GROMACS .gro file of N, CA and C in nm:
model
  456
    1UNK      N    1   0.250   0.144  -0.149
    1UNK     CA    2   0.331   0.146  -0.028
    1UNK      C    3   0.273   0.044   0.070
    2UNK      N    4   0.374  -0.089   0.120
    2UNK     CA    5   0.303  -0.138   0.241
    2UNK      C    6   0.264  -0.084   0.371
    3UNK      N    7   0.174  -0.101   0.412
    3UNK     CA    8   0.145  -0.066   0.532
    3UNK      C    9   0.242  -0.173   0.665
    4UNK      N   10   0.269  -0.175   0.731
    4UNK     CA   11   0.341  -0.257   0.829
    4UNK      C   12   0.314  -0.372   0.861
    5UNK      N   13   0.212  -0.379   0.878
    5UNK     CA   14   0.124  -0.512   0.917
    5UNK      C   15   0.070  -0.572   0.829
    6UNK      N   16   0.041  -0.538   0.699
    6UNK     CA   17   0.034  -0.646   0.572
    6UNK      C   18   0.153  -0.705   0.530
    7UNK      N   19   0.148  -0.844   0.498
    7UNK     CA   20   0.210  -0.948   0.403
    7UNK      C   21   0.283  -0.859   0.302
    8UNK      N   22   0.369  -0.898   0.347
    8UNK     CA   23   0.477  -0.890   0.212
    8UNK      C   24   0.426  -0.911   0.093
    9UNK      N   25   0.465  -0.880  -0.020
    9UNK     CA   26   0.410  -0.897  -0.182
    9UNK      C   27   0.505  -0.965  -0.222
   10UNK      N   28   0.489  -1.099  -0.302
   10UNK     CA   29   0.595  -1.172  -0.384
   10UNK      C   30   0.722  -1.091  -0.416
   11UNK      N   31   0.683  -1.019  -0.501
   11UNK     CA   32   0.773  -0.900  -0.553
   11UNK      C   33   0.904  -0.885  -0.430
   12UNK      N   34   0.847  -0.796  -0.329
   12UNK     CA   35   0.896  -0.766  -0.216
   12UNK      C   36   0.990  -0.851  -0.106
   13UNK      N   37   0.935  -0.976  -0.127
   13UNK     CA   38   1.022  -1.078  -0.096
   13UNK      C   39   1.135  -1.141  -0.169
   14UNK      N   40   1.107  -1.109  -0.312
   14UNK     CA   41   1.221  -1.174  -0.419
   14UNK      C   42   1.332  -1.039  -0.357
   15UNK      N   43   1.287  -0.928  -0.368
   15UNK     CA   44   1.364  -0.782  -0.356
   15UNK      C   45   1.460  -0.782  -0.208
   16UNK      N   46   1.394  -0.831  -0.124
   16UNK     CA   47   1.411  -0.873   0.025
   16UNK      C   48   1.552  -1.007   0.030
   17UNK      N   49   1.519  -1.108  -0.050
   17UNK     CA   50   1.586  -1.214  -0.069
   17UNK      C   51   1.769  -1.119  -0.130
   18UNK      N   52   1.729  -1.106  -0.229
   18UNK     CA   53   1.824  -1.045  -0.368
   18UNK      C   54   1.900  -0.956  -0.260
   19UNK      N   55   1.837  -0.791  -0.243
   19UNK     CA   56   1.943  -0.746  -0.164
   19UNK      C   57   1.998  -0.812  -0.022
   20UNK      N   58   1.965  -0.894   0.025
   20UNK     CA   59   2.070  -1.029   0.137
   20UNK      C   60   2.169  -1.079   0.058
   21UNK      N   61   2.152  -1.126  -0.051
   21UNK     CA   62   2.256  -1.205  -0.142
   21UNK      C   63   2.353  -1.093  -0.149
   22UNK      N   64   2.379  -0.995  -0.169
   22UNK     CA   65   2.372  -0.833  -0.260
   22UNK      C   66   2.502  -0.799  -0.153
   23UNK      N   67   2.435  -0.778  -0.050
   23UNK     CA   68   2.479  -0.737   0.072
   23UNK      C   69   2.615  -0.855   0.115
   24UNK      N   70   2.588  -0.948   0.129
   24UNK     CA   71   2.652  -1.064   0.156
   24UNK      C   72   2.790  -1.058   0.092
   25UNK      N   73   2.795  -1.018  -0.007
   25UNK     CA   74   2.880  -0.983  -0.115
   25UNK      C   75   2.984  -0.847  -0.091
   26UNK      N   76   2.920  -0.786  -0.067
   26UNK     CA   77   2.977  -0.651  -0.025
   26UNK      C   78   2.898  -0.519  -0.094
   27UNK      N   79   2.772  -0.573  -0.112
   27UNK     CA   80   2.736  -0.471  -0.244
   27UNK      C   81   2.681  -0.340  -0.104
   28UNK      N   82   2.638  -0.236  -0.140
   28UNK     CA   83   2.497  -0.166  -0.072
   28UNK      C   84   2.425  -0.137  -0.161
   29UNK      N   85   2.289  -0.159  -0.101
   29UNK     CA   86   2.166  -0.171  -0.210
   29UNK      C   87   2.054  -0.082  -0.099
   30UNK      N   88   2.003   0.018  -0.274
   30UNK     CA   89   1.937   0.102  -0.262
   30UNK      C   90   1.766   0.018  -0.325
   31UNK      N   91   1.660  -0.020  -0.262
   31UNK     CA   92   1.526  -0.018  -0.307
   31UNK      C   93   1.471   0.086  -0.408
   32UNK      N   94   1.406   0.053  -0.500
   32UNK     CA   95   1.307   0.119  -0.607
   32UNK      C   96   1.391   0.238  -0.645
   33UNK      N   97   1.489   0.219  -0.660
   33UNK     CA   98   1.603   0.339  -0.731
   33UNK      C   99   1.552   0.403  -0.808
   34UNK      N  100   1.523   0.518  -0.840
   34UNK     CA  101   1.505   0.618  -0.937
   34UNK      C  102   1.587   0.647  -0.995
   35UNK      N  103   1.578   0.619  -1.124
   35UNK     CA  104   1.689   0.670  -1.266
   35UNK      C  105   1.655   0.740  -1.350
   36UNK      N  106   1.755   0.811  -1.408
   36UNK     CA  107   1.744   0.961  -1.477
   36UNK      C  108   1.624   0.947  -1.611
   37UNK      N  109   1.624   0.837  -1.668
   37UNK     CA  110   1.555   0.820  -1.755
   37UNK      C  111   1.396   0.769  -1.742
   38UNK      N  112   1.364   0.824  -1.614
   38UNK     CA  113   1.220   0.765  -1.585
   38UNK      C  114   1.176   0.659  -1.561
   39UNK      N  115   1.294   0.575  -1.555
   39UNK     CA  116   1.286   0.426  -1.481
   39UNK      C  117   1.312   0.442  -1.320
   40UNK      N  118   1.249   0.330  -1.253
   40UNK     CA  119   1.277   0.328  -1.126
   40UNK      C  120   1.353   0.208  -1.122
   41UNK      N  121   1.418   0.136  -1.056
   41UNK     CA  122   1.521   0.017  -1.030
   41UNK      C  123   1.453  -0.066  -0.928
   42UNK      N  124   1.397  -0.233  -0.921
   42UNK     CA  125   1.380  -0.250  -0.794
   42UNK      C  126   1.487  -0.249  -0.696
   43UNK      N  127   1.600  -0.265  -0.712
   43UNK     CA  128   1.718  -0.275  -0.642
   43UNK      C  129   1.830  -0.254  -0.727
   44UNK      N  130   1.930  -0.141  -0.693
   44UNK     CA  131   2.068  -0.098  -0.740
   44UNK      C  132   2.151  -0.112  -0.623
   45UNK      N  133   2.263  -0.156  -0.638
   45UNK     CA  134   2.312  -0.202  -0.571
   45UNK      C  135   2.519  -0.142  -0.630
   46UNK      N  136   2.583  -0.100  -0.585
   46UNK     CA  137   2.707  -0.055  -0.539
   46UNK      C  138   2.808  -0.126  -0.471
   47UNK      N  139   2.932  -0.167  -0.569
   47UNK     CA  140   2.957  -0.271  -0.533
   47UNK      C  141   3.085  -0.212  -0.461
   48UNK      N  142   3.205  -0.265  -0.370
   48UNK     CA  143   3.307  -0.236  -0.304
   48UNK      C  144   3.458  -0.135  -0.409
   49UNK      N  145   3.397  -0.244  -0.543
   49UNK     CA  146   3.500  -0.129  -0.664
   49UNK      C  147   3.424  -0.047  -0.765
   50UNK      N  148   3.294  -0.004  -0.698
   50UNK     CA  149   3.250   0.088  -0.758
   50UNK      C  150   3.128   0.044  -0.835
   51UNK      N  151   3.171  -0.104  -0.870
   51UNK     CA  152   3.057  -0.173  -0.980
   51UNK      C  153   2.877  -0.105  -0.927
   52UNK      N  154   2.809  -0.141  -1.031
   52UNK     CA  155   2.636  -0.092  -1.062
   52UNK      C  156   2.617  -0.181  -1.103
   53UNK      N  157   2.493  -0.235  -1.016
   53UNK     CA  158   2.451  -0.330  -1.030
   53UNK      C  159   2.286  -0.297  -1.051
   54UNK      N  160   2.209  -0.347  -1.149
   54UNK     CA  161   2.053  -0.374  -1.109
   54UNK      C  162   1.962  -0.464  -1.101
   55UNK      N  163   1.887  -0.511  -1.052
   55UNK     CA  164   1.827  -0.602  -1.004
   55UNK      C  165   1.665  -0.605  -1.046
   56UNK      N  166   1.632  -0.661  -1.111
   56UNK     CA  167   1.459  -0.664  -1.104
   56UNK      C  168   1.406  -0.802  -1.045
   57UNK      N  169   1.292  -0.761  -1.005
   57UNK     CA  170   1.209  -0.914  -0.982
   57UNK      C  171   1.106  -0.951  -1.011
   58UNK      N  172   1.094  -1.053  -1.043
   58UNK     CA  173   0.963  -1.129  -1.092
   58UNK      C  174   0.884  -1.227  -1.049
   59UNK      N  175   0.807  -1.220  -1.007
   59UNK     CA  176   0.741  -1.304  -0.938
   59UNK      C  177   0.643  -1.427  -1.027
   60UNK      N  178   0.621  -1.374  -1.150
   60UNK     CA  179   0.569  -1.509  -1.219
   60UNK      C  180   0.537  -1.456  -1.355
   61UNK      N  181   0.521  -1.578  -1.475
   61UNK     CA  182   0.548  -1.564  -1.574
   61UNK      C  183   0.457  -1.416  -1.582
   62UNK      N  184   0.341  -1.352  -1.580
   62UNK     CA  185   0.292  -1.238  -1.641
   62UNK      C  186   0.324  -1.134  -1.604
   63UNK      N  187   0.403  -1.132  -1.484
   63UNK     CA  188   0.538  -1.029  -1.400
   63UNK      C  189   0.605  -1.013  -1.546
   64UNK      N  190   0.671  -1.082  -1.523
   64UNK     CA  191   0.781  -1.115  -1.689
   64UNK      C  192   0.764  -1.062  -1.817
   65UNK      N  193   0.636  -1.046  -1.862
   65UNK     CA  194   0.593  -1.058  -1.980
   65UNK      C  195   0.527  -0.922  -1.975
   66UNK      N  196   0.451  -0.894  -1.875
   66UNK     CA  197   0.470  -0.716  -1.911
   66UNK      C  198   0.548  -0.619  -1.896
   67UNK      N  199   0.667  -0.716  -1.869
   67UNK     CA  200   0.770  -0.565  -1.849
   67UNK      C  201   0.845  -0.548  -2.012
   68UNK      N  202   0.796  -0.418  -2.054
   68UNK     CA  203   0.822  -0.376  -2.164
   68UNK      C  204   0.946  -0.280  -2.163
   69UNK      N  205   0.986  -0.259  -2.050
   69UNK     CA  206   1.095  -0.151  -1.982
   69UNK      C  207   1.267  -0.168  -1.977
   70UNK      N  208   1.257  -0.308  -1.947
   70UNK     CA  209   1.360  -0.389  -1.888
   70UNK      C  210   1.490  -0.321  -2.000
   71UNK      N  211   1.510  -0.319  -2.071
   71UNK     CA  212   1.603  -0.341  -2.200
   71UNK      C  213   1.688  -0.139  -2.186
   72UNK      N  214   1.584  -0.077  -2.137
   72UNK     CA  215   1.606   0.091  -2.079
   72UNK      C  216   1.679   0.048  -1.930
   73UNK      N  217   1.726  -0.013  -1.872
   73UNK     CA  218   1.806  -0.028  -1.783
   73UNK      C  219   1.972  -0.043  -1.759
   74UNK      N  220   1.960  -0.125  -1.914
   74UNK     CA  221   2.121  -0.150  -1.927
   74UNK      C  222   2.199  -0.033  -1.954
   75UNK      N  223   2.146   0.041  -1.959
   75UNK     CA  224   2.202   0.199  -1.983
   75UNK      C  225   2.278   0.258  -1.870
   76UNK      N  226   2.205   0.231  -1.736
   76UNK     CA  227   2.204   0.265  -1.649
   76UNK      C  228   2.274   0.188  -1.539
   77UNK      N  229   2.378   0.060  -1.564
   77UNK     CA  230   2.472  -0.040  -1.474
   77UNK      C  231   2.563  -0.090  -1.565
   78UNK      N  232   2.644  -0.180  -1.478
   78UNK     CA  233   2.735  -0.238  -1.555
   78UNK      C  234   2.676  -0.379  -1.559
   79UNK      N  235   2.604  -0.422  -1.474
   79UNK     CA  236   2.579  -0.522  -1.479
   79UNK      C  237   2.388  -0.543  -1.448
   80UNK      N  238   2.300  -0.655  -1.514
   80UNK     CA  239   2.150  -0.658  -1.552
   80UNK      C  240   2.116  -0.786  -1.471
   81UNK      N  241   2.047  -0.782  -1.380
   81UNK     CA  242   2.031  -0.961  -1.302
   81UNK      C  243   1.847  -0.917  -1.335
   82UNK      N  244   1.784  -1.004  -1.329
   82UNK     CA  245   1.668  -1.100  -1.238
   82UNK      C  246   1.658  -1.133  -1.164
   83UNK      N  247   1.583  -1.141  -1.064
   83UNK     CA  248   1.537  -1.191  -0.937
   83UNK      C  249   1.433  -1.258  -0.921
   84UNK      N  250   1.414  -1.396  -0.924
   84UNK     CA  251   1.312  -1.485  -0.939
   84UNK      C  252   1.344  -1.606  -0.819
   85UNK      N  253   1.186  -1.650  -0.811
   85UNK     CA  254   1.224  -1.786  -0.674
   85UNK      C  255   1.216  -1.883  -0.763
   86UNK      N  256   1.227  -2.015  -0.710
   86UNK     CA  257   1.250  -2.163  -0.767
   86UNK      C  258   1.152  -2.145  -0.840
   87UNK      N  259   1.041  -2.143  -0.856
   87UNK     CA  260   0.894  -2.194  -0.902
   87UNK      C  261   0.899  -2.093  -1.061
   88UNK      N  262   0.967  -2.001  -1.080
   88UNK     CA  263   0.983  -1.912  -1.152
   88UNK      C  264   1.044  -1.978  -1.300
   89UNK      N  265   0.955  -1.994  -1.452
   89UNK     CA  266   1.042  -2.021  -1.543
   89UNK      C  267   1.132  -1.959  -1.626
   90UNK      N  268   1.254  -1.978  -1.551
   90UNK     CA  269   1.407  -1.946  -1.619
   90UNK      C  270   1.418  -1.945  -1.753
   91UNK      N  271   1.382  -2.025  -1.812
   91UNK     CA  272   1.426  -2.041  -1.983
   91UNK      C  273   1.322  -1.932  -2.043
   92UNK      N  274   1.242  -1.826  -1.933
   92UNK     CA  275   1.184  -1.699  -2.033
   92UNK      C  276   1.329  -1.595  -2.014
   93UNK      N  277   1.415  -1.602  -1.918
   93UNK     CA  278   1.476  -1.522  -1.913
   93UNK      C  279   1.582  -1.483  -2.006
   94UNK      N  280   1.604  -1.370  -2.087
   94UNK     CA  281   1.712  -1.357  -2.212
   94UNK      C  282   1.870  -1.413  -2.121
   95UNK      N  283   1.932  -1.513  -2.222
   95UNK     CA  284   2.074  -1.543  -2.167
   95UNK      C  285   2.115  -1.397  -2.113
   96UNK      N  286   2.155  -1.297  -2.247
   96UNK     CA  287   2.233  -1.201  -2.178
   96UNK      C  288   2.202  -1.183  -2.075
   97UNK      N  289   2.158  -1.177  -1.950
   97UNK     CA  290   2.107  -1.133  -1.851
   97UNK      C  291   2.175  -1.242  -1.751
   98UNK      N  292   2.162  -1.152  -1.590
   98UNK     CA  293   2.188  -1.216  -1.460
   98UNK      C  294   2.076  -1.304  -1.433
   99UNK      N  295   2.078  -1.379  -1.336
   99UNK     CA  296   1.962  -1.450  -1.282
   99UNK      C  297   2.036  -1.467  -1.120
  100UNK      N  298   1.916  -1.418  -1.015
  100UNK     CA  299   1.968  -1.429  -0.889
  100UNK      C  300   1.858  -1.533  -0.867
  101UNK      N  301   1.842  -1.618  -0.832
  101UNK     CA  302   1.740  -1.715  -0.722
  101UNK      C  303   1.753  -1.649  -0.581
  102UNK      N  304   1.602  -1.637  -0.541
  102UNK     CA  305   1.577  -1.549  -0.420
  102UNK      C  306   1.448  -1.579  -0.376
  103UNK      N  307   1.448  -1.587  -0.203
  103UNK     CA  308   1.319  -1.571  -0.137
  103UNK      C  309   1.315  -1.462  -0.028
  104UNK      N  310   1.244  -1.477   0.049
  104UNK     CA  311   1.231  -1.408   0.124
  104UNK      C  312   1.305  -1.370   0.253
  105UNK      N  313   1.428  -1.507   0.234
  105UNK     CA  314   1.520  -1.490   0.311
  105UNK      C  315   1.634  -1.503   0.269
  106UNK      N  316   1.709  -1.511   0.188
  106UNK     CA  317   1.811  -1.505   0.102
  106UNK      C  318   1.827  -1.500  -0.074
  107UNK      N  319   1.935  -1.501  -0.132
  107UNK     CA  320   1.944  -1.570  -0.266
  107UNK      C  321   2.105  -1.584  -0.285
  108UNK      N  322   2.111  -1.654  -0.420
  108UNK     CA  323   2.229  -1.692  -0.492
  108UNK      C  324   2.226  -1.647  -0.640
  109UNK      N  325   2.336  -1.620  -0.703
  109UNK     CA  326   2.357  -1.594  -0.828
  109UNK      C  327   2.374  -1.705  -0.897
  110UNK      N  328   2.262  -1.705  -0.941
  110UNK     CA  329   2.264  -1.846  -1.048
  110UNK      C  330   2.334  -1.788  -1.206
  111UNK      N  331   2.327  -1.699  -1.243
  111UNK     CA  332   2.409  -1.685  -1.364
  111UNK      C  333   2.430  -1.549  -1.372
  112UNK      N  334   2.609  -1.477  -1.322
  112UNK     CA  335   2.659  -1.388  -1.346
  112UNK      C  336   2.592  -1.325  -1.478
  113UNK      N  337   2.526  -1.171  -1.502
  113UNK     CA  338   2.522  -1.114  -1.590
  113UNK      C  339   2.607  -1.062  -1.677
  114UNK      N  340   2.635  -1.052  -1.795
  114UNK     CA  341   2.760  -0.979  -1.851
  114UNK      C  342   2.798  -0.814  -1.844
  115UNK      N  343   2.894  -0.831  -1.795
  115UNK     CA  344   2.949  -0.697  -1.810
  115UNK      C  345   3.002  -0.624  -1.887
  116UNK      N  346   2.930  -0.484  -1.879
  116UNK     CA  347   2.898  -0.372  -1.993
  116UNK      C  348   2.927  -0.203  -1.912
  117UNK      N  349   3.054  -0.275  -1.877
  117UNK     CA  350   3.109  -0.076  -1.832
  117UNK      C  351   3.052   0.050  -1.849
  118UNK      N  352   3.004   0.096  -1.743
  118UNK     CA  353   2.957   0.253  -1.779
  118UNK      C  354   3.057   0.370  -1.795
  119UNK      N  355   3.029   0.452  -1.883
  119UNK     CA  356   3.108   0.519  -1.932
  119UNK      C  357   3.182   0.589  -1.800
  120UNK      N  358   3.271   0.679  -1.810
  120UNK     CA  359   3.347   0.763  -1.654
  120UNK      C  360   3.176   0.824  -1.635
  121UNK      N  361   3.126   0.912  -1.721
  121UNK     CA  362   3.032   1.062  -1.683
  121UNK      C  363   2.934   0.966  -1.658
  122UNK      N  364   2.901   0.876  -1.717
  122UNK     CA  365   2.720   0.822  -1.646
  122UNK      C  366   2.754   0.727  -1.519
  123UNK      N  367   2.904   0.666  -1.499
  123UNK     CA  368   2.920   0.649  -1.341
  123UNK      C  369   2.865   0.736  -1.282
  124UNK      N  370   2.998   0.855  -1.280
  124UNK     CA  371   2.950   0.959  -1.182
  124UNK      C  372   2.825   1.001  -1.108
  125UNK      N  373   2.764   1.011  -1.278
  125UNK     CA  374   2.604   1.069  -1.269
  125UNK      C  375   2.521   0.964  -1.166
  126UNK      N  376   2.525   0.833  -1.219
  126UNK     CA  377   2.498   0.720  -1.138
  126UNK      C  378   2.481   0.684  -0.956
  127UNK      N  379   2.616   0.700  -0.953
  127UNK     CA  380   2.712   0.664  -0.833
  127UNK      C  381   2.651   0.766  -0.776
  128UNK      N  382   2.655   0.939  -0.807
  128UNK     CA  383   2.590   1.024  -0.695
  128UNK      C  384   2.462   0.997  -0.671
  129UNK      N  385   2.380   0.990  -0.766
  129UNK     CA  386   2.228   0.980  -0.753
  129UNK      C  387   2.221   0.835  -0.632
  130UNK      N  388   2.283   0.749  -0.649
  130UNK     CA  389   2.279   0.646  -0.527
  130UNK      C  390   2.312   0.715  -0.399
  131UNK      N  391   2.401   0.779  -0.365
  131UNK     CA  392   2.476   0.819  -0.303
  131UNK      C  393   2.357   0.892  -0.196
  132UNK      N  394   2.290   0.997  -0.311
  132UNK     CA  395   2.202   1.096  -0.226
  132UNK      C  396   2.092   1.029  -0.271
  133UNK      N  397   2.075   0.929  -0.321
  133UNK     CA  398   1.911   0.891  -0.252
  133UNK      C  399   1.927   0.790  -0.116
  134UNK      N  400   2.025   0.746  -0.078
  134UNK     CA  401   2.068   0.663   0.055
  134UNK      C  402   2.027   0.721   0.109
  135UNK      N  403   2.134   0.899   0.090
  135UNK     CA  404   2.110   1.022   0.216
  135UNK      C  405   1.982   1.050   0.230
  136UNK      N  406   1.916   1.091   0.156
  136UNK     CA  407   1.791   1.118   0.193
  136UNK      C  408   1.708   1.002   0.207
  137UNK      N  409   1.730   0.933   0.262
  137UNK     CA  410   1.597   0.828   0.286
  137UNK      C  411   1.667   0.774   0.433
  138UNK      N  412   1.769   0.805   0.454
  138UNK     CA  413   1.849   0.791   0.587
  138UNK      C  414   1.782   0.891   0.650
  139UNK      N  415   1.713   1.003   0.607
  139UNK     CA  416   1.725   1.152   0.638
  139UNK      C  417   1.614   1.184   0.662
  140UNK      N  418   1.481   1.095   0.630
  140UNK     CA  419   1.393   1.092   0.602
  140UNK      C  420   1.334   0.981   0.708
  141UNK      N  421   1.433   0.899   0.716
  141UNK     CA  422   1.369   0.791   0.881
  141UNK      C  423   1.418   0.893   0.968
  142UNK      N  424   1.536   0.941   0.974
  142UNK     CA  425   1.575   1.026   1.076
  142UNK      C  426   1.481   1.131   1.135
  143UNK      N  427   1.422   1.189   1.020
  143UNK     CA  428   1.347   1.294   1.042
  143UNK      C  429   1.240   1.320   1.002
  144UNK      N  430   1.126   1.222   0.986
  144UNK     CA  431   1.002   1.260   0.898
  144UNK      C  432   0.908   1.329   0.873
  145UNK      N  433   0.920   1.437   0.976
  145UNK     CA  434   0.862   1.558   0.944
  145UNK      C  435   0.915   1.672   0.872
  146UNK      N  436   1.055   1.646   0.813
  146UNK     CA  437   1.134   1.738   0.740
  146UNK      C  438   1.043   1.727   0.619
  147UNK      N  439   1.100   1.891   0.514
  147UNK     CA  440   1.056   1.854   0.376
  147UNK      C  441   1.126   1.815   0.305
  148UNK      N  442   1.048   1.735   0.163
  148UNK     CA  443   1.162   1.612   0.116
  148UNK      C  444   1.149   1.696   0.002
  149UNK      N  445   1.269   1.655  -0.059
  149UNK     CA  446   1.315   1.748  -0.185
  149UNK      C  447   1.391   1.602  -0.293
  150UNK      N  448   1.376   1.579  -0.410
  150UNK     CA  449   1.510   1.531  -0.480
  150UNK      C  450   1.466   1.374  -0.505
  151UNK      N  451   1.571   1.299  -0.452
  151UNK     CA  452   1.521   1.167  -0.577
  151UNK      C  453   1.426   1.085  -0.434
  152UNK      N  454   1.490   1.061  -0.344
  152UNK     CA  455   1.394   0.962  -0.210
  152UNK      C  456   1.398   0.798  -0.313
   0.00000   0.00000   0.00000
């Protein structure tokens, strides 16, 4: 967890960049999403017709190369991006996949990911779990001495 007054982490800035792009778009984007399958999301994102979106980021090739996880995600959106800055090498990234270019103050979709429809029931399942982890983390600046229960 950052503390306030420390530097941003690469990571955090690609994440920072990505949901601006995200947003820009019409998406709303949820940070470090928790998904049913024991993955966390750096950014899921909800698009105006419903679309699921997820987002990871990488900050440099050994970012990249230990994520052994990535491939347990597509389960979980319709659509799979990356989030990497200029300096970042692209040609590790699998085609199938999105690629957002991102810093710390914006990004762009450098290559639409392919789309892979979630079924009606793992929307649902999906779509709420976004839904109420917003709420509670809305709920949770609101009120931080409440007790927290559920996904956060």
């Amino acid at each position: 967890m950052r503390d306030d007054l420390s530097p941003p982490q690469p990571g955090q800035l690609l994440a920072r960049g990505a949901a601006r792009a995200l947003v820009d778009l019409g998406f709303a984007v949820v940070a470090e999403m928790p998904l049913r399958a024991r993955l966390r999301a750096d950014l899921m994102a909800l698009g105006p017709k419903g679309e699921l979106w997820i987002v990871e980021c990488k900050s440099c090739r050994a970012d990249f190369r230990a994520d052994h996880k990535w491939q347990g995600y597509l389960d979980w959106c319709d659509r799979y991006f990356w989030a990497v800055d200029a300096a970042f090498p692209r040609d590790l990234l699998p085609e199938a996949t999105g690629v957002i270019l991102a810093d710390g103050y914006g990004g762009e979709i450098l290559r639409q990911g392919p789309e892979a429809r979630l079924a009606p029931a793992r929307r649902k399942v999906v779509t709420l779990d976004f839904a109420r982890a917003a709420a509670q983390r809305l709920q949770a600046r609101l009120d931080p001495g409440a007790p927290r229960a559920g996904l956060l």
